[in-house]
CSV table of C-alpha atoms and ligand atoms in Angstrom, one decimal:
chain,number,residue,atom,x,y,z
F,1,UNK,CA,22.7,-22.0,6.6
F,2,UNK,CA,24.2,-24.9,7.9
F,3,UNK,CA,22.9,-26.1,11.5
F,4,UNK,CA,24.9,-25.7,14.0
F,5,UNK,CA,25.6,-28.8,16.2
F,6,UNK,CA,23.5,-29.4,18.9
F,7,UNK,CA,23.8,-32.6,20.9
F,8,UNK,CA,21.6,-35.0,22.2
F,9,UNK,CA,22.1,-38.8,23.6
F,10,UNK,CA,22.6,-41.7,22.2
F,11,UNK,CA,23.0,-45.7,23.7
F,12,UNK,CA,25.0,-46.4,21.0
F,13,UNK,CA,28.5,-45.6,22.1
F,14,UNK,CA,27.2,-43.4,25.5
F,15,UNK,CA,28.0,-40.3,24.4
F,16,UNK,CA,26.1,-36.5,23.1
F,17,UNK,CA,25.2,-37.7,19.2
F,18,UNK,CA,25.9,-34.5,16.9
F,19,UNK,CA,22.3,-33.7,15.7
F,20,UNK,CA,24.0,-32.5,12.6
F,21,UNK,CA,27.7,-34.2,12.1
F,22,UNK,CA,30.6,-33.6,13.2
F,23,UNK,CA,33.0,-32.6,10.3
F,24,UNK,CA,36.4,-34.3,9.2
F,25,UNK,CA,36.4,-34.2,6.1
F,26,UNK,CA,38.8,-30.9,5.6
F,27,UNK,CA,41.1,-32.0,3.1
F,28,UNK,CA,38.0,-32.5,0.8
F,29,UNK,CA,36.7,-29.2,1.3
F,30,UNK,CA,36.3,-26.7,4.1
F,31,UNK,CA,33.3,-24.9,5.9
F,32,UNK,CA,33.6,-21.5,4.0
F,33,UNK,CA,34.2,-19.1,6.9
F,34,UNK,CA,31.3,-16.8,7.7
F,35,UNK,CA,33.2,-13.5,6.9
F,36,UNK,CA,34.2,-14.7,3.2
F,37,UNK,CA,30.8,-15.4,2.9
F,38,UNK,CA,29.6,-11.7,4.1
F,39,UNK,CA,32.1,-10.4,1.5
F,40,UNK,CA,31.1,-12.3,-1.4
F,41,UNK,CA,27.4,-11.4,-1.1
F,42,UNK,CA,27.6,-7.7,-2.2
F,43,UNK,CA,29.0,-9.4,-5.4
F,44,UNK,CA,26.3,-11.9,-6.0
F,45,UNK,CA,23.4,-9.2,-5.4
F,46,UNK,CA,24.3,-5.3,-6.3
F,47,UNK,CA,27.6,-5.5,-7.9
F,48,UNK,CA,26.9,-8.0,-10.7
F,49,UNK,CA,28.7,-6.5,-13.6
F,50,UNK,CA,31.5,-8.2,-15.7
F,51,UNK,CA,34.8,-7.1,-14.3
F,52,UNK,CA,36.2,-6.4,-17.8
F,53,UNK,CA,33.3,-3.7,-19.0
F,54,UNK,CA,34.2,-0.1,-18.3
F,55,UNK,CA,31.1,1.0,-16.9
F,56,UNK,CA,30.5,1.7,-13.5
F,57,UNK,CA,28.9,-1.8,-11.8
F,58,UNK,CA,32.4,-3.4,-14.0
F,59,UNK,CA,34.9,-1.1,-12.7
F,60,UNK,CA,33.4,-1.2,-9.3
F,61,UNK,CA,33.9,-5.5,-9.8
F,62,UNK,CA,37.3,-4.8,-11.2
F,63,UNK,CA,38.4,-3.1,-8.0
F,64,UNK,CA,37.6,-6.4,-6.0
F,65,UNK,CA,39.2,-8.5,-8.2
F,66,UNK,CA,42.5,-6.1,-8.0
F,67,UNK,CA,42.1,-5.9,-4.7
F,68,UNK,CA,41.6,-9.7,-3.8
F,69,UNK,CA,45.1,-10.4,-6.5
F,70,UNK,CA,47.1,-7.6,-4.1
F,71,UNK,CA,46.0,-9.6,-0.6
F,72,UNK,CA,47.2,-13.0,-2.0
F,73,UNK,CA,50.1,-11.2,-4.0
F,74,UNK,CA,51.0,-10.1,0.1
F,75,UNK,CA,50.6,-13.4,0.9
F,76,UNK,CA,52.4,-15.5,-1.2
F,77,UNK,CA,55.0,-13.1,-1.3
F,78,UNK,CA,55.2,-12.5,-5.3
F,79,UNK,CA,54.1,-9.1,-7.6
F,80,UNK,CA,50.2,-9.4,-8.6
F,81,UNK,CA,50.8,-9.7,-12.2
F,82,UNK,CA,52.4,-13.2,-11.9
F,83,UNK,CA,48.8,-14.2,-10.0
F,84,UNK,CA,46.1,-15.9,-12.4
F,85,UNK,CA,42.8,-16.7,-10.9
F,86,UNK,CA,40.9,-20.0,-11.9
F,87,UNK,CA,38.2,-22.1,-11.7
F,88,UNK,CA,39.9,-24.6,-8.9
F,89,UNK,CA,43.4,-26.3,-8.4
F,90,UNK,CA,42.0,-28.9,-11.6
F,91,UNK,CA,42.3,-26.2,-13.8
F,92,UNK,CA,45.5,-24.6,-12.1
F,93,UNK,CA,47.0,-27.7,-12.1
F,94,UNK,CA,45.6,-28.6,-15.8
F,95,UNK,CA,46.7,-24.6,-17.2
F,96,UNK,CA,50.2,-25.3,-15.4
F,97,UNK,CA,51.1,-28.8,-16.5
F,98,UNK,CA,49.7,-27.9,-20.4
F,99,UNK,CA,51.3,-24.5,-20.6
F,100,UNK,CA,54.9,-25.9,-19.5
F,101,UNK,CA,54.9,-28.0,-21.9
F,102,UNK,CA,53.4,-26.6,-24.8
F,103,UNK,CA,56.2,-24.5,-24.4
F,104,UNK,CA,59.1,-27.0,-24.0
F,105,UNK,CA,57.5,-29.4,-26.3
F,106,UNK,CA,57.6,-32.7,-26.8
F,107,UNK,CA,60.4,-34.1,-23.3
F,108,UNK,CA,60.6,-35.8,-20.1
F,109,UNK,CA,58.5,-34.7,-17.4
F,110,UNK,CA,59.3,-35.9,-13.6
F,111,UNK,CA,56.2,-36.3,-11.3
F,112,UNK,CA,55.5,-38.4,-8.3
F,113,UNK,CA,52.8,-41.9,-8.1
F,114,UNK,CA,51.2,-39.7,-5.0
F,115,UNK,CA,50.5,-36.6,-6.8
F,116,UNK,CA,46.9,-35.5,-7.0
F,117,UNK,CA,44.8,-37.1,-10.0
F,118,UNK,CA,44.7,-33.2,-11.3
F,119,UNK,CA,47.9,-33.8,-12.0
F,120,UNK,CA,48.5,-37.3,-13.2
F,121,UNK,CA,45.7,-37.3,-15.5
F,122,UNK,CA,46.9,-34.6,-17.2
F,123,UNK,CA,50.5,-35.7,-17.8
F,124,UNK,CA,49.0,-39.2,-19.0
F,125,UNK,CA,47.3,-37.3,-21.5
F,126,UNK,CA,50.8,-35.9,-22.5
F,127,UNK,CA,52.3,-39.3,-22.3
F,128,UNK,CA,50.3,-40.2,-25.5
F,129,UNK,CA,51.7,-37.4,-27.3
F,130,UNK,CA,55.3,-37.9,-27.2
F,131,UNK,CA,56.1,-36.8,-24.1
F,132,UNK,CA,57.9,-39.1,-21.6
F,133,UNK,CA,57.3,-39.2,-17.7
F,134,UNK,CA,58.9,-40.3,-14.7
F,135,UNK,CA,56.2,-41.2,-11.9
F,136,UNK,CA,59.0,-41.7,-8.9
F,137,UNK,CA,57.7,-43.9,-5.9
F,138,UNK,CA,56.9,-41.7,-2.7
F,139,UNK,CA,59.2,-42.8,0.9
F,140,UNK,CA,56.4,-43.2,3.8
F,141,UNK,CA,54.0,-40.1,4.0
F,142,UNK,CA,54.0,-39.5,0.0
F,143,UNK,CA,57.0,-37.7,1.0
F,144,UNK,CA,59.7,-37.3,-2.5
F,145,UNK,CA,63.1,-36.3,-1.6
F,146,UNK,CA,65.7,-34.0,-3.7
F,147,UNK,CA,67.9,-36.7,-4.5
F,148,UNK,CA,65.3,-38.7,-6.3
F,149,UNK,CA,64.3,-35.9,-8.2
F,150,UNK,CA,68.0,-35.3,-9.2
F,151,UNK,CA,68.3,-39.0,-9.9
F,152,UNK,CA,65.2,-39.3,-12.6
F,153,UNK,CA,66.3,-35.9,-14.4
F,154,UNK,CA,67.7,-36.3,-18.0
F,155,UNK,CA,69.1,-34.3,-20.9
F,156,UNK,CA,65.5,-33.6,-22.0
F,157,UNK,CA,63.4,-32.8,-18.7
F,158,UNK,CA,61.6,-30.2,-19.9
F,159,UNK,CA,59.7,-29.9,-16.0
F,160,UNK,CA,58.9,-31.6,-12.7
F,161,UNK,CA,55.8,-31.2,-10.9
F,162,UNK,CA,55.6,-32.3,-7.2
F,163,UNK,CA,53.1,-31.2,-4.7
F,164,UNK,CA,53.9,-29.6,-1.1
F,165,UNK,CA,51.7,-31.9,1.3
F,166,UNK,CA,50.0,-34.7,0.2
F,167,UNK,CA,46.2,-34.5,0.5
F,168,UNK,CA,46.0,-38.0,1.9
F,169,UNK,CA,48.8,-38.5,4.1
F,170,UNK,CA,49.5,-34.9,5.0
F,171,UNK,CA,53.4,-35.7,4.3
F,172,UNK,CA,55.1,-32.7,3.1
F,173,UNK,CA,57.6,-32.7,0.7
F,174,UNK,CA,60.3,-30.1,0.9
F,175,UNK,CA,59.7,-28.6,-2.4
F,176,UNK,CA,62.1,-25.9,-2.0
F,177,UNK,CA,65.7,-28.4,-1.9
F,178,UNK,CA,63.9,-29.6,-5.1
F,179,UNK,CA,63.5,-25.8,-6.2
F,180,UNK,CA,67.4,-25.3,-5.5
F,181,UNK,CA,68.4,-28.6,-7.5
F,182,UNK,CA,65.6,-27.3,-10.5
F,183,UNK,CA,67.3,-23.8,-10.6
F,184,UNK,CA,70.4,-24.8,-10.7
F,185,UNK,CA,69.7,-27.2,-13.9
F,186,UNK,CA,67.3,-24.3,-15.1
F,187,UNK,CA,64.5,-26.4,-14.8
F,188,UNK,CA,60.6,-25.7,-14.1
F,189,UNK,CA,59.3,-26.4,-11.5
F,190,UNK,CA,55.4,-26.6,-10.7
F,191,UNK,CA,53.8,-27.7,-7.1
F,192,UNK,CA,50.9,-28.5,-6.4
F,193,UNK,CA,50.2,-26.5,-2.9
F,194,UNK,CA,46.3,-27.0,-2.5
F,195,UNK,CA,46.6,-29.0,1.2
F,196,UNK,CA,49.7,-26.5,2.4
F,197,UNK,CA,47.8,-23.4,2.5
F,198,UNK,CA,47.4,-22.2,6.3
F,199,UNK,CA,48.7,-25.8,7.1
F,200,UNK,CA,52.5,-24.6,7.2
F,201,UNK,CA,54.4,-21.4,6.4
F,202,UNK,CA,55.7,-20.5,3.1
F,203,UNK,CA,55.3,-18.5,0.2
F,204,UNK,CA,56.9,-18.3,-3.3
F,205,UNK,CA,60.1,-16.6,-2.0
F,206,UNK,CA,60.9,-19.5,0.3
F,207,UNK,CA,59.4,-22.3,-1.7
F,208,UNK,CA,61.4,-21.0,-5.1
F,209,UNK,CA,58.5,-22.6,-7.5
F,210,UNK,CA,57.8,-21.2,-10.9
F,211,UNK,CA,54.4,-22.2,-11.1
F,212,UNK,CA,51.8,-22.9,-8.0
F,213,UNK,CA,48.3,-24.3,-7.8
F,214,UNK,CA,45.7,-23.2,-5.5
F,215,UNK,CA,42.3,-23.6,-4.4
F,216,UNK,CA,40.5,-21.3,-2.5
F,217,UNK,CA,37.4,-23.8,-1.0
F,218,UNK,CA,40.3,-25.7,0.8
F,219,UNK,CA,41.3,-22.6,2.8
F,220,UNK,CA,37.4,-21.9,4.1
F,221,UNK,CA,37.3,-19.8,0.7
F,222,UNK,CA,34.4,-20.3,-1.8
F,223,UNK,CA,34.3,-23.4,-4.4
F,224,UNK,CA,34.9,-22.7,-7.7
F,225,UNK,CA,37.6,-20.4,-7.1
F,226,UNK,CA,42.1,-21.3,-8.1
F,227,UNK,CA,44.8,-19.6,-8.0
F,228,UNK,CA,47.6,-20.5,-10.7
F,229,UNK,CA,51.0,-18.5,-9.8
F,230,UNK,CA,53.4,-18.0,-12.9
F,231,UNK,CA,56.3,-16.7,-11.5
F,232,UNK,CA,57.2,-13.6,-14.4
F,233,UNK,CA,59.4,-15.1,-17.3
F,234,UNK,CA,58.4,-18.4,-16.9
F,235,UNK,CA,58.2,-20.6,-20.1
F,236,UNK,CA,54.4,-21.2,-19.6
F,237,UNK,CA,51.9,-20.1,-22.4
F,238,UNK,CA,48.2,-19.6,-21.9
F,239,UNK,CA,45.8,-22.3,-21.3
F,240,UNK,CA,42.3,-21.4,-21.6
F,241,UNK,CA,41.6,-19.3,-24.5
F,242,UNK,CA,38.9,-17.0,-25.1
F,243,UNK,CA,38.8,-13.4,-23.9
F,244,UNK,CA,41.4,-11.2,-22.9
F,245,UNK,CA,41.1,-11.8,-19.4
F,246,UNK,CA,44.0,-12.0,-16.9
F,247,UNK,CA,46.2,-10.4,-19.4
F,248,UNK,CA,45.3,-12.8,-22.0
F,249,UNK,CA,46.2,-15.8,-19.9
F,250,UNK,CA,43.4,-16.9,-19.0
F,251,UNK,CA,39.9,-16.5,-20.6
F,252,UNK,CA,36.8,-16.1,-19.2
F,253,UNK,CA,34.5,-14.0,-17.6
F,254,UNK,CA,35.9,-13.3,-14.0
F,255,UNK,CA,34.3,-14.8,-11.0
F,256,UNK,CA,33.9,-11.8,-8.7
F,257,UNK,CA,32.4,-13.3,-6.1
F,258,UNK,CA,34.5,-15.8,-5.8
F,259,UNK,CA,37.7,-13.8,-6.3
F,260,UNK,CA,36.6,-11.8,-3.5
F,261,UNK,CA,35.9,-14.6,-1.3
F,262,UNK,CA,39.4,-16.3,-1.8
F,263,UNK,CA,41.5,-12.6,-1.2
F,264,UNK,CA,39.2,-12.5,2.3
F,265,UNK,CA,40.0,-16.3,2.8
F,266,UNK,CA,44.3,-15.7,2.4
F,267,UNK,CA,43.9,-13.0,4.2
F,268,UNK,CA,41.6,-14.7,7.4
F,269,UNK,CA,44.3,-17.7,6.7
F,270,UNK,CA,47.2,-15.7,8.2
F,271,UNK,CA,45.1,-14.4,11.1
F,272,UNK,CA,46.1,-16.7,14.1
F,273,UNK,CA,47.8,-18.6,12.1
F,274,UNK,CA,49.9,-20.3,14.8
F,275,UNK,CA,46.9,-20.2,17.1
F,276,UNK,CA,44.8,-22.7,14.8
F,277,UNK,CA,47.7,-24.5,14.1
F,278,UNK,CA,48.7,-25.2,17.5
F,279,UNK,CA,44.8,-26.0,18.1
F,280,UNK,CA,44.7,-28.2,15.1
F,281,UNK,CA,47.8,-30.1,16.4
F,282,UNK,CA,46.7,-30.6,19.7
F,283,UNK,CA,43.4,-32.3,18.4
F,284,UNK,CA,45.6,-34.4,16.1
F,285,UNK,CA,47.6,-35.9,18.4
F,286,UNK,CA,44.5,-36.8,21.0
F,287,UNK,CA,42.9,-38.4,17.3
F,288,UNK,CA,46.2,-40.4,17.2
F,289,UNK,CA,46.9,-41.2,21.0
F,290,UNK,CA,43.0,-42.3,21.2
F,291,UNK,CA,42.7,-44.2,18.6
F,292,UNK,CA,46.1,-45.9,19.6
F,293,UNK,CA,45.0,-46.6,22.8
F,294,UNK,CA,41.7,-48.1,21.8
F,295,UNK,CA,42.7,-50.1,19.0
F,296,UNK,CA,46.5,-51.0,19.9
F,297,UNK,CA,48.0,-53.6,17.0
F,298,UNK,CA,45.0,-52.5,14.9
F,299,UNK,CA,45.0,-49.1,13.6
F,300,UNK,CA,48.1,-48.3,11.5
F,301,UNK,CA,48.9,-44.8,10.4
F,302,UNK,CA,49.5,-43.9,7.2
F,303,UNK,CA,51.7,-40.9,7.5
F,304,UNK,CA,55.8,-40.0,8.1
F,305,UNK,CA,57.1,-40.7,11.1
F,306,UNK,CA,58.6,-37.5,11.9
F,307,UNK,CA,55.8,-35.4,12.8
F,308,UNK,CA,57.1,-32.5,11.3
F,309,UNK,CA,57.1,-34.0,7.6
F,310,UNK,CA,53.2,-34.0,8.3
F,311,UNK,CA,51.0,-31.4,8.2
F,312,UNK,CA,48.7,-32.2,11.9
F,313,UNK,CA,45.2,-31.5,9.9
F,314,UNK,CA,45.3,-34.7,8.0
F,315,UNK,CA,45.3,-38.3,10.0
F,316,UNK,CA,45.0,-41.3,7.8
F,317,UNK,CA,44.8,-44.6,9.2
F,318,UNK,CA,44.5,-48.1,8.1
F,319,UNK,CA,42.7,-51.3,10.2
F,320,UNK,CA,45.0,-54.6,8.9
F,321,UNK,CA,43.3,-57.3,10.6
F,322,UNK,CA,45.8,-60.5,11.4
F,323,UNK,CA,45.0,-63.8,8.4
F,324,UNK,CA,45.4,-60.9,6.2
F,325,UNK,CA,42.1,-59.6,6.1
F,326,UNK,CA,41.3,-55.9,6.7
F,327,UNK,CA,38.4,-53.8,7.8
F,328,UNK,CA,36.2,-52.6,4.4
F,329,UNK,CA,36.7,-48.7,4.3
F,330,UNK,CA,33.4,-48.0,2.4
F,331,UNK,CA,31.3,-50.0,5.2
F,332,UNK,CA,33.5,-47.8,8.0
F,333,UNK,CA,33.1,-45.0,6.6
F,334,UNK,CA,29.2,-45.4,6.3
F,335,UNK,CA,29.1,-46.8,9.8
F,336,UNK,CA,30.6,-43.5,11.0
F,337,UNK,CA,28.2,-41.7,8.9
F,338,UNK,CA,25.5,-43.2,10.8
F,339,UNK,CA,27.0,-42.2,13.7
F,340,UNK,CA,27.6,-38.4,12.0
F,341,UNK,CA,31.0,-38.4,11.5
F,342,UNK,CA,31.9,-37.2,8.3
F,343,UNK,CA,35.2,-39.0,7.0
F,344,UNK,CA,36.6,-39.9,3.6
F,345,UNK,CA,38.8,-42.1,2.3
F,346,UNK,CA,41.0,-41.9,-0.8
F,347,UNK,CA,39.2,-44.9,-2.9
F,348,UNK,CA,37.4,-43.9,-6.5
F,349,UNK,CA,34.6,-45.5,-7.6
F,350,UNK,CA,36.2,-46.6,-11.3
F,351,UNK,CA,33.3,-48.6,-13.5
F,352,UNK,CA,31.3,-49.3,-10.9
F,353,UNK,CA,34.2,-50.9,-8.8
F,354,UNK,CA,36.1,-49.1,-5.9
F,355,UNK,CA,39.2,-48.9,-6.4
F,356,UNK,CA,42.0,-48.6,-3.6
F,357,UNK,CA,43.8,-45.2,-3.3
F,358,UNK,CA,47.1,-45.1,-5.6
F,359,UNK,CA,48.7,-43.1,-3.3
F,360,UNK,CA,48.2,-45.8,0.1
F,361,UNK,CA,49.7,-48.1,-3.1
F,362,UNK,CA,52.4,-46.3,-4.2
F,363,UNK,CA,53.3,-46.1,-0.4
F,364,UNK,CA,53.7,-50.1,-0.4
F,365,UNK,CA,49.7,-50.9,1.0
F,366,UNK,CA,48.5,-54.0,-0.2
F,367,UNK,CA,45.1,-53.5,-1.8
F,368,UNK,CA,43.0,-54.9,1.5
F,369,UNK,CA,45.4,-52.7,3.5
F,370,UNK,CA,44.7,-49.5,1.2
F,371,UNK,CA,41.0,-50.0,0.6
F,372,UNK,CA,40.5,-50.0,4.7
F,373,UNK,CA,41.9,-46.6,4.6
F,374,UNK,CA,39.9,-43.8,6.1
F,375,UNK,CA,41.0,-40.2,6.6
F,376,UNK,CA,40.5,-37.3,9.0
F,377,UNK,CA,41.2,-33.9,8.0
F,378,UNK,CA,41.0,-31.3,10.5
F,379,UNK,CA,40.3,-27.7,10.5
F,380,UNK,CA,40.0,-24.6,12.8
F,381,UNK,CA,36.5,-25.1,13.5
F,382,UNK,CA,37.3,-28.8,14.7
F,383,UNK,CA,36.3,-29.5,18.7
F,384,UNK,CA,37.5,-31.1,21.4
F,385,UNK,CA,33.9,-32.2,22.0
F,386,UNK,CA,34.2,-33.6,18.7
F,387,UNK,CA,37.4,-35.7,18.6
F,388,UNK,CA,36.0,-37.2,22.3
F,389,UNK,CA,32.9,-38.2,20.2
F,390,UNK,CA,34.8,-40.0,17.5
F,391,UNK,CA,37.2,-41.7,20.0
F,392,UNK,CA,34.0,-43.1,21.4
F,393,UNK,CA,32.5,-43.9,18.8
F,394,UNK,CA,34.8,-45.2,16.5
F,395,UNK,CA,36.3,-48.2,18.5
F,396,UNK,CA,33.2,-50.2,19.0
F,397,UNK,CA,32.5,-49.8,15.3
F,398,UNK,CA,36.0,-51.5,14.6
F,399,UNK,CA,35.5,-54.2,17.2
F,400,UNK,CA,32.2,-55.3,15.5
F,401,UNK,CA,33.5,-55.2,12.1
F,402,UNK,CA,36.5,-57.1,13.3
F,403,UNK,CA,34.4,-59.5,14.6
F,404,UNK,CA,32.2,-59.9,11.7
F,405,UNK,CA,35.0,-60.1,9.3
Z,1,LIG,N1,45.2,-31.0,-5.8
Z,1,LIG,C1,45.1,-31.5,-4.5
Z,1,LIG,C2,46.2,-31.9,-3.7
Z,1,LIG,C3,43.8,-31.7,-4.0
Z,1,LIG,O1,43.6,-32.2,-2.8
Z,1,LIG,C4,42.7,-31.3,-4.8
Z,1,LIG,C5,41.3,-31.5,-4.3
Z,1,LIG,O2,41.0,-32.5,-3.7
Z,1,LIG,C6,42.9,-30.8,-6.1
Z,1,LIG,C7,44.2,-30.7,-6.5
Z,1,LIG,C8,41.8,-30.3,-7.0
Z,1,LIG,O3,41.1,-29.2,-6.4
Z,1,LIG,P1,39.7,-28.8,-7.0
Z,1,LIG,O4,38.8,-29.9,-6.9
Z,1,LIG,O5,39.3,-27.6,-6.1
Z,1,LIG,O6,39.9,-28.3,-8.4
């Protein structure tokens, strides 16, 4: 079991050090909430049998998988046939991209340079067989707009994938004008929707998709657990072959468990929903107005300027310093580690070297600018107690690296 936090002093920055950490990490993955855990354990002890074999311990299974699809059918609004379950958004995003255009064949593709790697890597994999792709550059907050979706489309776009809110800005993109302009042209669209679940409201009525990615260890659900939604009639074929699982569009031997865990976890997601989000918000802006107040001309915030194209659980700032040098992210973010806060920042480690997040790039960051990054996600559990400890601690850190620079 994870520890709770306790608190004890440190001189450091004067305040109650976390004996554990203090979590803000969110938008990398979320605490699993203790009741989705209580409902996945019957399924990892007695009920272990293989939701497709008729006996008794399978159909038993079965019935928690059915009855897992019909709470996030309720949620998202659509039937339960038209909801696959997967290993993770990777794979939803992989099965959706692949299956769209394995269908279409060989065509232009429109996409964003913010959108998730699960998303880009797979299109550049397309790119080298004869497909074509338009990557279109994000405005401030990741955010893509209609009109430069309608701008990039040609005779031959076959599909556009965009996501809802970015995972490292929080912008949100308002996937369902670009669902109106894609219906009207007849056009697929996929979104990736990992970061928007319980973040704002929608479902697939609203949001118009044809295809939707989801995965359930961002939502306090259990890793190892997507969703891939293909709305009915879609031009999508099958990704994963193998058994006839999810009516033969997806094969593999169900995660039970898991499934479980992620129909308790959309369903926990709509309890209080404005409660959390209202608490979530609140935090946010103290984060922000903190941080401002403490570092003012130093921290710059990577996010849209109107507050409500950003989702409030995800705060990304930068620390340009003047001479055009910047604070190092990786040493921050360790700094803060020592202090246990638990951040992340959107650099990859690529052959050995980090690399600066594409998507602070594609949002006009110079390199220094984008590699100083760090983000906060938020989530329910987040405290008050524990956004006055990083606002504490966090300032002297900058000031010292500042110095040393
Ligand atoms: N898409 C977005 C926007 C994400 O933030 C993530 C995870 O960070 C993924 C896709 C991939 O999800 P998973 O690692 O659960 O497969």
């Amino acid at each position: 079991m994870v520890p709770g936090i306790q608190f004890m002093h440190t001189k450091a920055v004067n305040m109650q050090k976390p004996a554990s950490f203090i979590y803000l990490d969110n938008a990398s993955t979320t605490k699993t909430d203790p009741l989705v855990a209580e409902t996945m354990i019957p399924y990892l002890t007695e009920v272990y049998g293989n939701a497709s074999s008729i006996h008794q311990p399978g159909r038993v299974a079965q019935v928690a998988v059915e009855e897992s699809r019909e709470k996030i059918a309720r949620v998202l609004q659509c039937e339960v046939s038209e909801i696959i379950f997967t290993s993770g958004a990777t794979e939803s995003n992989n099965a959706a991209i692949a299956g769209l255009a394995e269908k279409a064949g060989p065509g232009h593709i429109i996409t964003s340079l913010a959108e998730h790697h699960a998303v880009l890597h797979p299109l550049h994999e397309l790119e080298k067989k004869g497909y074509s792709c338009t990557y279109l550059k994000p405005g401030p907050g990741g955010v893509i707009s209609a009109s430069q979706v309608e701008e990039a489309l040609q005779p031959d776009t076959i599909f556009v994938s965009l996501m809802l809110v970015n995972n490292e800005t929080g912008g949100i993109t308002p996937v369902h004008e670009i669902a109106s302009l894609c219906q009207s042209k007849n056009i697929p669209l996929h979104s990736d929707t990992v970061q928007a679940a319980g973040k704002i409201r929608w479902d697939v009525q609203q949001l118009g998709v044809d295809l939707l990615s989801l995965s359930s260890h961002k939502f306090h659900g259990p890793k190892g657990c997507g969703i891939l939604y293909v709305k009915a009639g879609s031009p999508w074929s099958p990704f994963l072959q193998g058994g006839s699982q999810e009516r033969n569009r997806r094969g593999g031997t169900l995660n039970v468990a898991g499934i479980a865990g992620t129909g308790k976890a959309m369903e926990i997601l709509q309890e209080n929903f404005d409660k959390n989000l209202k608490h979530v918000a609140q935090l946010s802006q103290k984060l922000i107005s903190g941080l401002q107040e403490a570092l003012p001309g130093i921290v710059h915030l990577n996010r849209h300027p109107d507050p409500a194209l950003s989702v409030p659980h995800i705060v990304n700032c930068s620390f340009p310093l003047p001479d055009g040098k910047a604070i190092d992210g990786e040493m921050l973010l360790l700094n803060l580690d020592i202090e246990g806060i638990c951040v992340s920042n959107g650099s990859a480690c690529t052959s050995g070297a980090i690399e600066p997040s594409h998507v602070l790039q594609s949002l006009g960051l110079d390199s220094k600018t984008a590699k100083s990054s760090i983000r906060f996600s938020l989530s329910k559990f987040t405290t008050t107690e524990e956004i006055d400890y990083v606002l504490a601690a966090l300032p002297p850190i900058i000031r010292r690296m500042a110095a040393n620079a």
